[in-house]
Amino acid sequence: MGQTCRNYIGGKWVASASKEVNKLTNPATGESLGEVAMSTADEVRSAIGAAHKAFPEWRRVPPLTRARYLLRLRDKLEEEFDDFAAVVTREHGKAIDESRGEVRRAIEMLEVAAGIPSLMQGYNSEDIAPGIDEYAIWQPLGVFACLAPFNFPAMVPFWFFPFAIATGNTYVVKPSPIVPLTMQKAFELIEDIDLPPGVLNLVNGGPDAANVLMGSREVIGISFVGSSAIARIVYKTAAAAGQRVQAQGGAKNFLTVMPDANLDKAIPNIMTSVYGCTGQRCLSGSVVLAVGDTYAELKRRMVEAASRLKVGNGMDESIEMGPLTTPAKKKSVLDWIAVGESEGAKLVLDGRKLKVAGLPDSCFIGPSISMR
Amino acid sequence: MKIAQEEIFGPVAALVRVKNLEEAMATVNASRYGNASTIYTSSGGAAREYRYGVNCGNIGVNVGIVAPMAFFPFGGRKESFFGDLHGQGKDSIQFFTDRKVVIERWM
């Protein structure tokens, strides 16, 4: 059972010829979800080629007409909202309501990018000298691509491609090979909106595919989201190839709690910040700074609230926190906790002991709190 | 301590005691990352000082997840972001376009 992911190139679904595949697993249940091939360099080049070929016609489509395609896709996402969110939870693990939030964000990107007729209007100055006018027009440039992360399989590609195609560019999406099923679903919906072939393309793959996109003279710019170490490499590599780059890296977000904070309201907010999406987001709070005499009370209430969070299969509506997305990601978190202990940190809440009834524990870890 | 400085990407909070707002802000600003930070307070003055002085791309005041709406730019500072134009909003329109300037005289 399970799905074999395909590429979507020039308006057609195509199977990859690559023998290198990633097995896909539901991190909560251990169920096999299928597999994804790491596309060959030629396959990536053919996606770039399709986008390149589509650009001259697409840029001539009036912005308002381009916007209508986005609104059609918005309607498709609304129709398939729950199914789409379920794909995210099955392959990523996050609680279903968090997946719904992510799909809602994707829809909002389409809605905002649909304002493109006003958003890309230029500006002008009349009579810069007698009888001479000067003006600026905003023009699309060609093929853009994104290298998307595993933590928001639906939302992150939508941060970029709606704006890219609204402005008249064409696009290649490369999802994370850990969670490629969400974009399979998204592109099934994209297929239904009748975009001209090649305007939006999908290629699956890992670092090799990314390197083809970053080395291509036909790719104007790269959008990346991931760790700081990789963001730095993407920035250097793509810039060296003369591409525009926006590369979002990692984070360590501090939550400062003042003595005059309203803890009744702050505690649930801190819980969502730290434990939402199982901490796998670049906006997660991860250090809580207790200012002055708030420390003892804050510690007591955080431990109490965090130990009540319900952890399990994100498809269950009552679950507040799902698993981490892969066993390797769980191992990495366990390693960090061990580093903390070796430095003298104490776990006042230890999620390593967590067992979820009826589910394999390969990706689960409970809410944890460390202190000096 | 590394556990309070490095990105763990999991459900782990480090709880750290600081003396005052000044020390809190110095701690935040000593991080090599600069994505988001939040202050919980009922003081407008403290919130203002935090918003002004913390070197992050996104600041929350009594809001723990500072996820900008689609019409605002989203991106961090320091090692949380490489590049100049952020995603979303007007930054996004600029990232995907180039301004062509025309000077025009009809004779």
CSV table of C-alpha atoms in Angstrom, one decimal:
chain,number,residue,atom,x,y,z
A,1,MET,CA,0.0,0.0,0.0
A,2,GLY,CA,0.9,3.6,-0.3
A,3,GLN,CA,1.5,6.2,-2.8
A,4,THR,CA,4.4,6.6,-5.3
A,5,CYS,CA,5.1,10.3,-5.7
A,6,ARG,CA,5.5,11.7,-9.1
A,7,ASN,CA,6.8,15.0,-10.6
A,8,TYR,CA,4.5,17.5,-12.2
A,9,ILE,CA,6.3,19.0,-15.2
A,10,GLY,CA,4.9,21.1,-18.0
A,11,GLY,CA,1.3,20.3,-17.0
A,12,LYS,CA,1.8,16.5,-16.9
A,13,TRP,CA,2.4,14.0,-14.1
A,14,VAL,CA,5.6,12.1,-14.7
A,15,ALA,CA,7.2,9.2,-12.8
A,16,SER,CA,10.8,9.6,-11.9
A,17,ALA,CA,13.3,7.1,-13.4
A,18,SER,CA,15.5,7.4,-10.3
A,19,LYS,CA,16.3,4.3,-8.4
A,20,GLU,CA,17.1,6.3,-5.2
A,21,VAL,CA,13.9,6.4,-3.1
A,22,ASN,CA,12.9,7.5,0.4
A,23,LYS,CA,10.3,5.4,2.2
A,24,LEU,CA,7.5,7.5,3.7
A,25,THR,CA,6.1,6.6,7.1
A,26,ASN,CA,3.3,8.0,9.3
A,27,PRO,CA,5.3,9.0,12.3
A,28,ALA,CA,2.4,8.5,14.8
A,29,THR,CA,1.4,5.0,13.6
A,30,GLY,CA,4.4,3.6,11.8
A,31,GLU,CA,2.2,2.9,8.8
A,32,SER,CA,3.9,2.9,5.4
A,33,LEU,CA,2.6,5.8,3.2
A,34,GLY,CA,4.6,5.0,0.1
A,35,GLU,CA,7.8,6.3,-1.4
A,36,VAL,CA,9.3,9.2,-3.2
A,37,ALA,CA,12.1,9.1,-5.7
A,38,MET,CA,15.0,11.5,-5.7
A,39,SER,CA,14.7,13.0,-9.2
A,40,THR,CA,17.6,12.8,-11.5
A,41,ALA,CA,19.5,16.0,-12.6
A,42,ASP,CA,17.9,15.6,-16.1
A,43,GLU,CA,14.4,15.5,-14.5
A,44,VAL,CA,15.1,18.6,-12.5
A,45,ARG,CA,16.4,20.3,-15.7
A,46,SER,CA,13.3,19.3,-17.6
A,47,ALA,CA,11.1,21.1,-14.9
A,48,ILE,CA,13.3,24.2,-15.2
A,49,GLY,CA,13.0,23.9,-19.0
A,50,ALA,CA,9.2,23.7,-18.8
A,51,ALA,CA,9.0,26.7,-16.6
A,52,HIS,CA,11.4,28.6,-18.8
A,53,LYS,CA,9.4,27.8,-21.9
A,54,ALA,CA,6.1,28.9,-20.2
A,55,PHE,CA,7.5,32.3,-19.1
A,56,PRO,CA,7.2,34.5,-22.2
A,57,GLU,CA,3.5,33.7,-22.6
A,58,TRP,CA,2.6,33.8,-18.9
A,59,ARG,CA,4.1,37.2,-18.3
A,60,ARG,CA,1.8,38.6,-21.1
A,61,VAL,CA,-1.3,37.3,-19.2
A,62,PRO,CA,-2.8,40.4,-17.6
A,63,PRO,CA,-2.3,40.5,-13.8
A,64,LEU,CA,-6.0,40.4,-13.1
A,65,THR,CA,-6.3,37.2,-15.1
A,66,ARG,CA,-3.3,35.7,-13.3
A,67,ALA,CA,-5.0,36.6,-10.0
A,68,ARG,CA,-8.1,34.6,-11.1
A,69,TYR,CA,-6.1,31.4,-11.3
A,70,LEU,CA,-5.0,32.0,-7.7
A,71,LEU,CA,-8.6,32.5,-6.6
A,72,ARG,CA,-9.6,29.3,-8.3
A,73,LEU,CA,-6.9,27.5,-6.4
A,74,ARG,CA,-8.2,29.1,-3.2
A,75,ASP,CA,-11.7,27.8,-3.9
A,76,LYS,CA,-10.2,24.3,-4.5
A,77,LEU,CA,-8.3,24.4,-1.2
A,78,GLU,CA,-11.5,25.4,0.6
A,79,GLU,CA,-13.4,22.5,-1.0
A,80,GLU,CA,-10.7,20.0,0.0
A,81,PHE,CA,-9.8,21.7,3.2
A,82,ASP,CA,-10.2,18.8,5.6
A,83,ASP,CA,-8.7,16.2,3.2
A,84,PHE,CA,-5.7,18.4,2.6
A,85,ALA,CA,-5.1,19.0,6.3
A,86,ALA,CA,-5.3,15.2,6.9
A,87,VAL,CA,-2.6,14.6,4.4
A,88,VAL,CA,-0.3,17.0,6.3
A,89,THR,CA,-1.0,15.3,9.7
A,90,ARG,CA,-0.6,11.8,8.3
A,91,GLU,CA,2.9,12.4,6.8
A,92,HIS,CA,4.1,15.0,9.3
A,93,GLY,CA,2.5,14.0,12.6
A,94,LYS,CA,1.3,17.4,13.8
A,95,ALA,CA,-2.1,17.7,15.4
A,96,ILE,CA,-5.0,18.0,12.9
A,97,ASP,CA,-5.9,21.5,14.1
A,98,GLU,CA,-2.3,22.6,13.5
A,99,SER,CA,-2.6,21.2,9.9
A,100,ARG,CA,-5.8,23.1,9.4
A,101,GLY,CA,-4.0,26.3,10.6
A,102,GLU,CA,-1.3,25.6,8.1
A,103,VAL,CA,-3.7,25.1,5.2
A,104,ARG,CA,-5.6,28.3,6.3
A,105,ARG,CA,-2.3,30.2,6.0
A,106,ALA,CA,-1.7,28.8,2.5
A,107,ILE,CA,-5.2,30.0,1.5
A,108,GLU,CA,-4.4,33.5,2.9
A,109,MET,CA,-1.2,33.7,0.7
A,110,LEU,CA,-3.4,33.0,-2.4
A,111,GLU,CA,-5.9,35.7,-1.3
A,112,VAL,CA,-3.2,38.3,-0.7
A,113,ALA,CA,-1.3,37.5,-3.9
A,114,ALA,CA,-4.5,37.9,-5.8
A,115,GLY,CA,-4.2,41.6,-5.1
A,116,ILE,CA,-1.4,41.7,-7.7
A,117,PRO,CA,-3.0,44.2,-10.1
A,118,SER,CA,-2.5,46.9,-7.3
A,119,LEU,CA,0.5,45.3,-5.7
A,120,MET,CA,2.7,45.6,-8.7
A,121,GLN,CA,1.7,49.0,-10.0
A,122,GLY,CA,4.6,51.2,-10.7
A,123,TYR,CA,5.1,54.9,-10.0
A,124,ASN,CA,5.9,58.0,-12.0
A,125,SER,CA,7.2,61.6,-11.9
A,126,GLU,CA,5.9,64.0,-14.5
A,127,ASP,CA,8.2,66.8,-15.8
A,128,ILE,CA,11.6,65.7,-14.3
A,129,ALA,CA,12.7,68.3,-16.9
A,130,PRO,CA,10.3,70.3,-19.1
A,131,GLY,CA,8.4,67.8,-21.2
A,132,ILE,CA,10.2,64.8,-19.8
A,133,ASP,CA,8.6,62.1,-17.6
A,134,GLU,CA,10.2,59.3,-15.6
A,135,TYR,CA,8.5,56.2,-14.4
A,136,ALA,CA,9.2,52.8,-12.9
A,137,ILE,CA,7.5,49.6,-14.0
A,138,TRP,CA,7.7,46.3,-12.1
A,139,GLN,CA,8.5,43.3,-14.3
A,140,PRO,CA,8.7,39.6,-13.7
A,141,LEU,CA,12.1,38.0,-14.4
A,142,GLY,CA,11.6,34.3,-15.3
A,143,VAL,CA,11.9,31.0,-13.4
A,144,PHE,CA,12.0,30.9,-9.6
A,145,ALA,CA,12.2,27.9,-7.3
A,146,CYS,CA,11.8,27.0,-3.6
A,147,LEU,CA,13.5,24.4,-1.5
A,148,ALA,CA,10.9,23.6,1.1
A,149,PRO,CA,11.4,22.2,4.7
A,150,PHE,CA,9.7,19.3,6.4
A,151,ASN,CA,8.0,21.2,9.2
A,152,PHE,CA,5.3,23.0,7.2
A,153,PRO,CA,4.7,20.8,4.1
A,154,ALA,CA,1.6,22.8,3.0
A,155,MET,CA,2.3,26.4,4.0
A,156,VAL,CA,5.9,27.1,3.1
A,157,PRO,CA,5.7,26.5,-0.7
A,158,PHE,CA,2.6,28.8,-0.6
A,159,TRP,CA,4.7,31.6,1.0
A,160,PHE,CA,6.5,31.8,-2.4
A,161,PHE,CA,4.8,30.5,-5.5
A,162,PRO,CA,1.5,32.5,-5.3
A,163,PHE,CA,3.5,35.7,-5.3
A,164,ALA,CA,5.9,34.4,-7.9
A,165,ILE,CA,3.3,33.4,-10.5
A,166,ALA,CA,1.1,36.4,-9.6
A,167,THR,CA,3.9,38.7,-10.7
A,168,GLY,CA,4.2,36.8,-14.0
A,169,ASN,CA,7.1,34.4,-13.2
A,170,THR,CA,7.0,30.7,-13.6
A,171,TYR,CA,8.0,28.3,-10.8
A,172,VAL,CA,9.5,25.0,-9.6
A,173,VAL,CA,8.6,23.6,-6.2
A,174,LYS,CA,10.9,21.1,-4.5
A,175,PRO,CA,9.3,19.8,-1.4
A,176,SER,CA,11.1,18.1,1.5
A,177,PRO,CA,11.7,14.4,0.6
A,178,ILE,CA,10.5,13.6,4.1
A,179,VAL,CA,7.0,15.0,3.5
A,180,PRO,CA,6.3,15.1,-0.3
A,181,LEU,CA,2.7,13.9,-0.1
A,182,THR,CA,1.2,17.3,0.8
A,183,MET,CA,2.5,18.8,-2.5
A,184,GLN,CA,1.3,15.8,-4.4
A,185,LYS,CA,-2.2,16.7,-3.1
A,186,ALA,CA,-1.7,20.4,-3.8
A,187,PHE,CA,-0.6,19.8,-7.4
A,188,GLU,CA,-3.7,17.6,-7.9
A,189,LEU,CA,-5.7,20.7,-7.1
A,190,ILE,CA,-3.4,22.9,-9.2
A,191,GLU,CA,-4.0,20.5,-12.1
A,192,ASP,CA,-7.7,21.3,-11.9
A,193,ILE,CA,-7.3,25.1,-12.3
A,194,ASP,CA,-6.0,24.9,-15.9
A,195,LEU,CA,-2.9,27.0,-15.6
A,196,PRO,CA,-0.9,27.1,-18.8
A,197,PRO,CA,1.5,24.1,-18.8
A,198,GLY,CA,4.8,24.9,-17.2
A,199,VAL,CA,3.7,27.8,-15.1
A,200,LEU,CA,3.9,25.7,-11.9
A,201,ASN,CA,6.1,22.6,-11.7
A,202,LEU,CA,6.9,20.1,-9.0
A,203,VAL,CA,10.1,18.0,-8.6
A,204,ASN,CA,10.8,15.7,-5.7
A,205,GLY,CA,14.4,15.2,-4.5
A,206,GLY,CA,17.0,16.0,-2.0
A,207,PRO,CA,20.3,18.0,-2.0
A,208,ASP,CA,21.2,16.8,-5.6
A,209,ALA,CA,18.0,18.3,-7.0
A,210,ALA,CA,18.5,21.5,-5.0
A,211,ASN,CA,22.0,21.8,-6.4
A,212,VAL,CA,20.7,21.6,-10.0
A,213,LEU,CA,18.2,24.3,-9.2
A,214,MET,CA,20.9,26.5,-7.6
A,215,GLY,CA,23.3,25.9,-10.4
A,216,SER,CA,20.9,26.7,-13.2
A,217,ARG,CA,21.4,29.8,-15.3
A,218,GLU,CA,17.7,29.7,-16.1
A,219,VAL,CA,16.7,30.0,-12.4
A,220,ILE,CA,16.5,33.6,-11.4
A,221,GLY,CA,16.0,33.1,-7.6
A,222,ILE,CA,15.8,30.6,-4.8
A,223,SER,CA,13.7,30.7,-1.7
A,224,PHE,CA,14.8,28.4,1.1
A,225,VAL,CA,13.6,27.6,4.6
A,226,GLY,CA,15.5,25.2,6.9
A,227,SER,CA,18.4,25.2,9.3
A,228,SER,CA,20.9,28.0,9.5
A,229,ALA,CA,23.8,25.7,8.4
A,230,ILE,CA,22.0,24.8,5.2
A,231,ALA,CA,20.6,28.4,4.7
A,232,ARG,CA,24.2,29.7,4.7
A,233,ILE,CA,25.2,27.1,2.1
A,234,VAL,CA,22.2,27.9,-0.1
A,235,TYR,CA,22.9,31.6,0.2
A,236,LYS,CA,26.5,31.2,-0.9
A,237,THR,CA,25.8,28.6,-3.6
A,238,ALA,CA,22.9,30.4,-5.2
A,239,ALA,CA,24.5,33.9,-4.9
A,240,ALA,CA,27.7,32.5,-6.6
A,241,ALA,CA,25.5,31.4,-9.5
A,242,GLY,CA,24.1,34.9,-9.7
A,243,GLN,CA,20.7,34.1,-8.3
A,244,ARG,CA,18.6,36.1,-5.9
A,245,VAL,CA,18.3,34.4,-2.6
A,246,GLN,CA,16.0,34.5,0.5
A,247,ALA,CA,17.2,31.8,2.9
A,248,GLN,CA,15.4,31.4,6.3
A,249,GLY,CA,17.5,29.6,8.9
A,250,GLY,CA,17.0,28.3,12.4
A,251,ALA,CA,16.0,30.1,15.5
A,252,LYS,CA,16.2,30.1,19.3
A,253,ASN,CA,13.2,32.2,20.4
A,254,PHE,CA,13.1,33.7,23.9
A,255,LEU,CA,9.9,34.3,25.8
A,256,THR,CA,10.4,36.9,28.5
A,257,VAL,CA,8.0,36.8,31.4
A,258,MET,CA,7.8,40.0,33.5
A,259,PRO,CA,6.7,40.0,37.1
A,260,ASP,CA,3.6,42.0,36.0
A,261,ALA,CA,2.6,39.4,33.4
A,262,ASN,CA,-0.9,38.0,33.6
A,263,LEU,CA,0.0,34.3,34.0
A,264,ASP,CA,-3.5,33.0,33.6
A,265,LYS,CA,-3.3,34.2,30.0
A,266,ALA,CA,0.4,33.8,29.5
A,267,ILE,CA,0.7,30.1,30.5
A,268,PRO,CA,-1.6,28.7,27.8
A,269,ASN,CA,0.1,31.0,25.3
A,270,ILE,CA,3.5,29.8,26.3
A,271,MET,CA,2.3,26.2,26.0
A,272,THR,CA,1.2,26.7,22.4
A,273,SER,CA,4.4,28.5,21.6
A,274,VAL,CA,6.7,25.9,23.0
A,275,TYR,CA,4.8,22.6,22.3
A,276,GLY,CA,2.7,23.6,19.3
A,277,CYS,CA,3.8,21.5,16.2
A,278,THR,CA,5.9,19.5,18.7
A,279,GLY,CA,8.4,22.4,18.8
A,280,GLN,CA,9.2,21.9,15.1
A,281,ARG,CA,8.8,25.4,13.9
A,282,CYS,CA,11.1,28.4,13.5
A,283,LEU,CA,8.8,30.5,15.7
A,284,SER,CA,8.5,28.2,18.6
A,285,GLY,CA,9.5,29.6,22.0
A,286,SER,CA,12.3,27.6,23.4
A,287,VAL,CA,13.8,29.6,26.2
A,288,VAL,CA,11.6,31.1,28.9
A,289,LEU,CA,13.3,34.0,30.7
A,290,ALA,CA,11.7,34.4,34.1
A,291,VAL,CA,12.3,38.0,35.3
A,292,GLY,CA,12.8,38.8,39.0
A,293,ASP,CA,10.6,36.9,41.4
A,294,THR,CA,8.4,35.2,38.7
A,295,TYR,CA,10.6,32.1,38.6
A,296,ALA,CA,9.1,29.8,41.2
A,297,GLU,CA,5.5,30.5,40.3
A,298,LEU,CA,6.2,30.2,36.5
A,299,LYS,CA,8.1,26.9,37.0
A,300,ARG,CA,5.2,25.4,39.0
A,301,ARG,CA,2.6,26.5,36.5
A,302,MET,CA,4.5,25.5,33.4
A,303,VAL,CA,5.2,22.0,34.7
A,304,GLU,CA,1.6,21.7,35.7
A,305,ALA,CA,0.3,22.8,32.3
A,306,ALA,CA,2.8,21.0,30.2
A,307,SER,CA,2.3,17.7,32.0
A,308,ARG,CA,-1.5,17.9,31.2
A,309,LEU,CA,-0.9,18.2,27.4
A,310,LYS,CA,-2.4,15.2,25.5
A,311,VAL,CA,0.2,13.6,23.2
A,312,GLY,CA,-0.7,11.0,20.6
A,313,ASN,CA,-1.9,10.5,17.0
A,314,GLY,CA,-2.6,14.0,15.5
A,315,MET,CA,-5.6,12.6,13.6
A,316,ASP,CA,-7.4,12.3,17.0
A,317,GLU,CA,-9.2,15.7,17.5
A,318,SER,CA,-8.5,15.6,21.3
A,319,ILE,CA,-4.7,15.4,20.8
A,320,GLU,CA,-2.7,18.6,21.6
A,321,MET,CA,0.7,17.4,20.5
A,322,GLY,CA,1.8,14.9,17.9
A,323,PRO,CA,5.1,13.0,17.4
A,324,LEU,CA,8.3,14.4,16.0
A,325,THR,CA,8.4,13.7,12.2
A,326,THR,CA,11.1,11.0,12.0
A,327,PRO,CA,13.1,8.8,14.4
A,328,ALA,CA,16.2,10.8,13.5
A,329,LYS,CA,14.6,14.0,14.7
A,330,LYS,CA,13.6,12.3,17.9
A,331,LYS,CA,17.2,11.1,18.4
A,332,SER,CA,18.5,14.6,17.8
A,333,VAL,CA,16.2,16.0,20.5
A,334,LEU,CA,17.3,13.2,22.9
A,335,ASP,CA,20.9,14.0,22.1
A,336,TRP,CA,20.3,17.7,23.0
A,337,ILE,CA,18.7,16.8,26.3
A,338,ALA,CA,21.8,14.6,27.0
A,339,VAL,CA,24.0,17.5,26.2
A,340,GLY,CA,22.0,19.7,28.6
A,341,GLU,CA,22.3,17.1,31.4
A,342,SER,CA,26.0,16.8,30.9
A,343,GLU,CA,26.2,20.6,31.3
A,344,GLY,CA,24.3,20.4,34.6
A,345,ALA,CA,20.7,21.1,33.4
A,346,LYS,CA,18.0,19.3,35.3
A,347,LEU,CA,14.8,18.1,33.7
A,348,VAL,CA,11.9,19.3,35.9
A,349,LEU,CA,9.6,17.6,33.4
A,350,ASP,CA,11.0,14.7,31.5
A,351,GLY,CA,9.2,13.7,28.3
A,352,ARG,CA,11.5,10.8,27.5
A,353,LYS,CA,9.5,8.5,29.7
A,354,LEU,CA,6.3,9.1,27.7
A,355,LYS,CA,4.5,6.1,26.3
A,356,VAL,CA,1.5,6.5,24.0
A,357,ALA,CA,-0.9,3.6,24.3
A,358,GLY,CA,-1.2,1.5,21.2
A,359,LEU,CA,1.4,3.5,19.1
A,360,PRO,CA,5.0,2.8,18.4
A,361,ASP,CA,7.3,5.2,20.3
A,362,SER,CA,9.8,5.7,17.5
A,363,CYS,CA,8.9,9.4,17.1
A,364,PHE,CA,7.2,10.4,20.3
A,365,ILE,CA,8.6,12.4,23.1
A,366,GLY,CA,6.6,14.3,25.7
A,367,PRO,CA,6.7,17.9,26.8
A,368,SER,CA,10.0,18.6,28.6
A,369,ILE,CA,11.3,21.5,30.7
A,370,SER,CA,14.9,21.9,31.7
A,371,MET,CA,16.4,24.3,34.2
A,372,ARG,CA,19.8,25.1,35.5
B,1,MET,CA,24.6,26.3,28.4
B,2,LYS,CA,24.2,24.9,24.9
B,3,ILE,CA,20.7,23.6,25.5
B,4,ALA,CA,19.6,27.3,26.1
B,5,GLN,CA,21.5,28.5,23.0
B,6,GLU,CA,21.2,25.9,20.2
B,7,GLU,CA,18.1,25.1,18.2
B,8,ILE,CA,16.7,21.8,19.5
B,9,PHE,CA,13.5,21.7,17.3
B,10,GLY,CA,11.5,19.7,19.7
B,11,PRO,CA,9.1,20.0,22.7
B,12,VAL,CA,11.8,21.2,25.2
B,13,ALA,CA,11.7,24.5,27.1
B,14,ALA,CA,14.7,25.8,28.9
B,15,LEU,CA,13.6,27.9,31.9
B,16,VAL,CA,16.2,30.5,32.9
B,17,ARG,CA,16.1,33.0,35.7
B,18,VAL,CA,17.1,36.6,35.0
B,19,LYS,CA,17.3,39.7,37.3
B,20,ASN,CA,15.5,42.3,35.3
B,21,LEU,CA,14.3,43.4,31.8
B,22,GLU,CA,17.8,44.7,31.0
B,23,GLU,CA,19.3,41.3,31.6
B,24,ALA,CA,16.5,39.6,29.7
B,25,MET,CA,17.2,41.8,26.7
B,26,ALA,CA,20.9,41.2,26.9
B,27,THR,CA,20.3,37.5,27.0
B,28,VAL,CA,18.1,37.6,23.9
B,29,ASN,CA,20.5,39.8,22.0
B,30,ALA,CA,23.5,37.5,22.8
B,31,SER,CA,21.9,34.7,20.8
B,32,ARG,CA,23.3,34.1,17.3
B,33,TYR,CA,19.7,33.7,16.1
B,34,GLY,CA,17.2,36.6,15.6
B,35,ASN,CA,14.0,35.1,14.5
B,36,ALA,CA,11.3,35.9,17.1
B,37,SER,CA,10.9,36.9,20.7
B,38,THR,CA,8.0,37.7,23.0
B,39,ILE,CA,7.5,39.7,26.2
B,40,TYR,CA,4.6,38.9,28.6
B,41,THR,CA,3.8,42.0,30.6
B,42,SER,CA,1.1,44.4,31.5
B,43,SER,CA,3.4,47.4,31.2
B,44,GLY,CA,3.3,49.4,28.0
B,45,GLY,CA,6.7,50.9,28.8
B,46,ALA,CA,8.4,47.5,29.2
B,47,ALA,CA,6.8,46.3,26.0
B,48,ARG,CA,8.0,49.4,24.2
B,49,GLU,CA,11.5,49.0,25.5
B,50,TYR,CA,11.6,45.3,24.4
B,51,ARG,CA,10.2,46.0,21.0
B,52,TYR,CA,12.7,48.8,20.5
B,53,GLY,CA,15.8,47.0,21.7
B,54,VAL,CA,15.5,43.3,20.9
B,55,ASN,CA,17.3,42.4,17.7
B,56,CYS,CA,14.8,40.0,16.1
B,57,GLY,CA,12.7,40.1,12.9
B,58,ASN,CA,9.5,39.4,14.8
B,59,ILE,CA,8.4,40.6,18.2
B,60,GLY,CA,5.4,39.5,20.2
B,61,VAL,CA,3.7,41.4,23.0
B,62,ASN,CA,1.7,38.9,25.0
B,63,VAL,CA,1.7,36.8,21.8
B,64,GLY,CA,3.8,33.7,21.8
B,65,ILE,CA,3.8,32.7,18.1
B,66,VAL,CA,4.6,35.8,16.0
B,67,ALA,CA,3.6,34.5,12.6
B,68,PRO,CA,3.2,37.5,10.3
B,69,MET,CA,0.1,37.6,8.1
B,70,ALA,CA,0.5,37.2,4.4
B,71,PHE,CA,0.5,40.9,3.8
B,72,PHE,CA,3.5,41.5,6.2
B,73,PRO,CA,7.1,40.3,5.5
B,74,PHE,CA,8.3,37.2,7.3
B,75,GLY,CA,12.0,36.8,8.1
B,76,GLY,CA,14.5,36.9,10.9
B,77,ARG,CA,17.8,38.6,11.6
B,78,LYS,CA,21.3,37.4,12.3
B,79,GLU,CA,21.8,33.7,11.5
B,80,SER,CA,18.0,33.2,11.2
B,81,PHE,CA,18.0,34.8,7.7
B,82,PHE,CA,20.4,35.1,4.8
B,83,GLY,CA,19.4,37.5,2.0
B,84,ASP,CA,17.7,40.9,2.1
B,85,LEU,CA,14.1,40.7,0.9
B,86,HIS,CA,11.9,38.5,3.1
B,87,GLY,CA,9.0,36.3,2.2
B,88,GLN,CA,5.3,37.4,2.0
B,89,GLY,CA,4.0,41.0,1.6
B,90,LYS,CA,5.6,43.7,-0.4
B,91,ASP,CA,9.1,42.2,0.1
B,92,SER,CA,7.8,39.2,-1.8
B,93,ILE,CA,6.6,41.3,-4.7
B,94,GLN,CA,10.0,43.0,-4.9
B,95,PHE,CA,11.9,39.6,-4.7
B,96,PHE,CA,10.0,38.4,-7.7
B,97,THR,CA,10.2,41.5,-9.8
B,98,ASP,CA,12.7,44.1,-11.0
B,99,ARG,CA,11.9,47.8,-11.4
B,100,LYS,CA,12.6,49.1,-14.8
B,101,VAL,CA,13.0,52.8,-15.0
B,102,VAL,CA,11.9,54.7,-18.1
B,103,ILE,CA,12.7,58.3,-19.0
B,104,GLU,CA,10.5,59.5,-21.7
B,105,ARG,CA,10.4,62.6,-24.0
B,106,TRP,CA,8.2,62.9,-27.0
B,107,MET,CA,9.6,65.3,-29.7
